Tab-separated table of C-alpha atoms in Angstrom:
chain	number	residue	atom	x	y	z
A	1	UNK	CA	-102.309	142.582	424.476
A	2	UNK	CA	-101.553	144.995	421.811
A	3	UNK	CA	-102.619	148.360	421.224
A	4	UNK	CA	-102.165	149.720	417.207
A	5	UNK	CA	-102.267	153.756	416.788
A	6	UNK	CA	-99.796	153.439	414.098
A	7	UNK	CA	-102.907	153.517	411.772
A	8	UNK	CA	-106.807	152.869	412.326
A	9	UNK	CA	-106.525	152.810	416.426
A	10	UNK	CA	-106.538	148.622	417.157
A	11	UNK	CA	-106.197	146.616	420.320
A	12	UNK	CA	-105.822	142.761	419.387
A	13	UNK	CA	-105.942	140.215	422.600
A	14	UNK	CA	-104.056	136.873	422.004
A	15	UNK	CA	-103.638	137.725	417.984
A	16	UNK	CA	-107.652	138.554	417.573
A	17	UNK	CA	-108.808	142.075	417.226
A	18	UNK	CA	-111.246	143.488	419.746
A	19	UNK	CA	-113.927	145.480	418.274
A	20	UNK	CA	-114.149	148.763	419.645
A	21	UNK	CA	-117.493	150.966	419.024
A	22	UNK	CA	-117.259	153.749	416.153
A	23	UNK	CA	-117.393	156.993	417.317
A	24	UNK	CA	-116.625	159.040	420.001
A	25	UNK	CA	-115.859	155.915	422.447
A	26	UNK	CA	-112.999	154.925	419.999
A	27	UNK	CA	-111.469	158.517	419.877
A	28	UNK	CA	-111.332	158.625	423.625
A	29	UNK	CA	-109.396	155.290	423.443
A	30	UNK	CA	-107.251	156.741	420.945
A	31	UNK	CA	-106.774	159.927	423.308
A	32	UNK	CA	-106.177	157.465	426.162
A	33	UNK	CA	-103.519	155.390	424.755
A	34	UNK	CA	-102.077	158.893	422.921
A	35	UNK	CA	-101.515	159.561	426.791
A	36	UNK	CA	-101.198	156.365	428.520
A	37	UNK	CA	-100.174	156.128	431.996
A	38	UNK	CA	-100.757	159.541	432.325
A	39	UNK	CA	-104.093	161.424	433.333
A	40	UNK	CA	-106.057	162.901	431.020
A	41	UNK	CA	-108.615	165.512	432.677
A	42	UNK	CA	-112.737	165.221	431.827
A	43	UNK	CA	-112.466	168.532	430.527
A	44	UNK	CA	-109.483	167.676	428.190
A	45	UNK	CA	-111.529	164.871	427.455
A	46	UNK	CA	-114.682	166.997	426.164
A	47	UNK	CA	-112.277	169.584	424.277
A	48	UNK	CA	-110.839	166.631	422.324
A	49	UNK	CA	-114.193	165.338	421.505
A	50	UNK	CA	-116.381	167.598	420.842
A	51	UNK	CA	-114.050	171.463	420.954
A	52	UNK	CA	-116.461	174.061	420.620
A	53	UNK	CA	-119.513	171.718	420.212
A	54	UNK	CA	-119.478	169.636	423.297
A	55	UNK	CA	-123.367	169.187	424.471
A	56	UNK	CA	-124.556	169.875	428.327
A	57	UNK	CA	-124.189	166.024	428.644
A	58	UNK	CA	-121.312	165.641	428.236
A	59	UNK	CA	-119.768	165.131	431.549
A	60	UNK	CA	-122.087	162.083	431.927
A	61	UNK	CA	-121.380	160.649	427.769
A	62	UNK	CA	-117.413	160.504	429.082
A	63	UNK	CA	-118.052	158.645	431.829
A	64	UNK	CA	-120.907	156.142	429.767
A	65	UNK	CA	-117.902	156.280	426.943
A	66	UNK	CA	-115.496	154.977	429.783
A	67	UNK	CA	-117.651	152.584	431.159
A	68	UNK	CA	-117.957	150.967	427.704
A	69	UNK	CA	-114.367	150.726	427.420
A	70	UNK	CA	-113.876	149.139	430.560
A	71	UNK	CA	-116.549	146.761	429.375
A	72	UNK	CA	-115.056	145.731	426.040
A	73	UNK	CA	-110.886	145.412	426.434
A	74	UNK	CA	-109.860	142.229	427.921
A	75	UNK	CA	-110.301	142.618	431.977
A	76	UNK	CA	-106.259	142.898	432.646
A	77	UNK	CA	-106.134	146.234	431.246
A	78	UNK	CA	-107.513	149.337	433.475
A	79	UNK	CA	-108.577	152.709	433.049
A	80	UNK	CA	-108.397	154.360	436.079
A	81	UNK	CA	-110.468	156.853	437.257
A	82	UNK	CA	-107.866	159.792	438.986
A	83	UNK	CA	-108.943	162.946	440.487
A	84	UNK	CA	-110.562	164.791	437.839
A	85	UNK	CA	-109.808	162.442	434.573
A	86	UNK	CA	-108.515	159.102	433.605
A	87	UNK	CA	-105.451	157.144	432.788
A	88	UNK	CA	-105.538	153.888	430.527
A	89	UNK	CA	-102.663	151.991	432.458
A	90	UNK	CA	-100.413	149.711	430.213
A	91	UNK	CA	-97.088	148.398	429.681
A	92	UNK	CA	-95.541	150.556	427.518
A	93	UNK	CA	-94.090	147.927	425.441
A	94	UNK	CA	-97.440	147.051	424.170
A	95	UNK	CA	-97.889	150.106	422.408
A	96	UNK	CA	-96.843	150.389	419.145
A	97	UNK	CA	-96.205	154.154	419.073
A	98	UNK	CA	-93.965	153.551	421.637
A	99	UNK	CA	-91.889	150.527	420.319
A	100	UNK	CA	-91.246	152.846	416.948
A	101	UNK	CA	-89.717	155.608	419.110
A	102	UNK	CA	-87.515	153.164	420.732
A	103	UNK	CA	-86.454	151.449	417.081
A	104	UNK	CA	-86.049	154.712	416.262
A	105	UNK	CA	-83.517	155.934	419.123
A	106	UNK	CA	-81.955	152.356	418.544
A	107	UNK	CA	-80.960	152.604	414.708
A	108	UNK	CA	-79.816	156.557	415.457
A	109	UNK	CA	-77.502	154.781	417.687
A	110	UNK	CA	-76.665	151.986	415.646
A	111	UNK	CA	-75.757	154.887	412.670
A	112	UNK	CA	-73.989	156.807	415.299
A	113	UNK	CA	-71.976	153.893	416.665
A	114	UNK	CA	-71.188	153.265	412.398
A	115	UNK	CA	-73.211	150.376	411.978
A	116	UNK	CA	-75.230	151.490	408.670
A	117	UNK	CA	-76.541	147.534	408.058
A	118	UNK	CA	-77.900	147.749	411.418
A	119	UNK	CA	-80.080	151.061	411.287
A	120	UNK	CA	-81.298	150.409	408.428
A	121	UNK	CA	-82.594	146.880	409.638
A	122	UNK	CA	-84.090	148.604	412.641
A	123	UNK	CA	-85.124	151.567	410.763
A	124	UNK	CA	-86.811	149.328	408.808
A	125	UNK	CA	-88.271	147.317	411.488
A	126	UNK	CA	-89.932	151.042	412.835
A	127	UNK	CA	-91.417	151.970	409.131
A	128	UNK	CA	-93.430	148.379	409.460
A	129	UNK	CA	-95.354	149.002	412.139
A	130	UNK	CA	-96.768	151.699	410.116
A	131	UNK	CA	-100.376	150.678	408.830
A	132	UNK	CA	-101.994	153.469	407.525
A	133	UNK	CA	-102.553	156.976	408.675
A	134	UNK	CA	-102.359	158.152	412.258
A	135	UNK	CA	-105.242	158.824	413.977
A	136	UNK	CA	-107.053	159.450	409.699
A	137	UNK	CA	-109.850	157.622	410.929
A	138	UNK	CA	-110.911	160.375	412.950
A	139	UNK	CA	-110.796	163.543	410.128
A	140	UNK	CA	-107.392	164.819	412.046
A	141	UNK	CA	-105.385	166.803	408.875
A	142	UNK	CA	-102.016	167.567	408.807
């Protein structure tokens, strides 16, 4: 499984993409996998979501979002329910985010080392997983 953030947010299952509702359920998968393996707190959760506008429901819409979510990604993957929030547990290797940090750190240490060819193959290697702007699908500005 791979999980795209690198762009519009994306999780693909053995090379096809698995649709993931508009909305407010795909921004709390963004926010999960932003955060992966760690736990993100309910109220967190609402702040991200909704800031200052965040209806009396919505306690019960994040949980109803997360229940979806558990629903639609391929049944390996969990979200875990921990204390007062939730962590989306993954490998971090399936994460694109995550693999361009680490080409990253590898061609600085390729250019370090004075292997030029090297970063910029790698460098180049991190630019590709680039599709598009970060998290643009959900009106963040820079």
């Amino acid at each position: 499984m791979e999980f795209r953030l690198l762009g519009p947010v994306e999780v693909r299952d053995k090379g096809s993409v698995v649709p993931i509702a508009a909305g407010k359920e795909r921004a709390l998968l963004a926010l999960l996998l932003l955060h992966s393996n760690r736990t993100v707190t309910r109220e967190r959760i609402i702040d991200d979501l909704w800031g200052d506008a965040a209806p009396s429901s919505a306690r019960k819409m994040v949980q109803v979002y997360v229940s979806q979510l558990r629903k639609t990604l391929p049944g390996d993957l969990s979200i875990e329910t921990r204390g007062r929030g939730y962590a989306l547990v993954l490998d971090p290797r399936s994460l694109d985010a995550a693999r361009f940090e680490r080409l990253l750190a590898e061609g600085a240490r390729a250019r370090r080392e004075g292997n030029p060819e090297l970063a910029f193959t790698v460098f180049g290697r991190a630019l590709a997983l680039w599709r598009g702007r970060a998290y643009g699908e959900f009106g963040y500005e820079e």
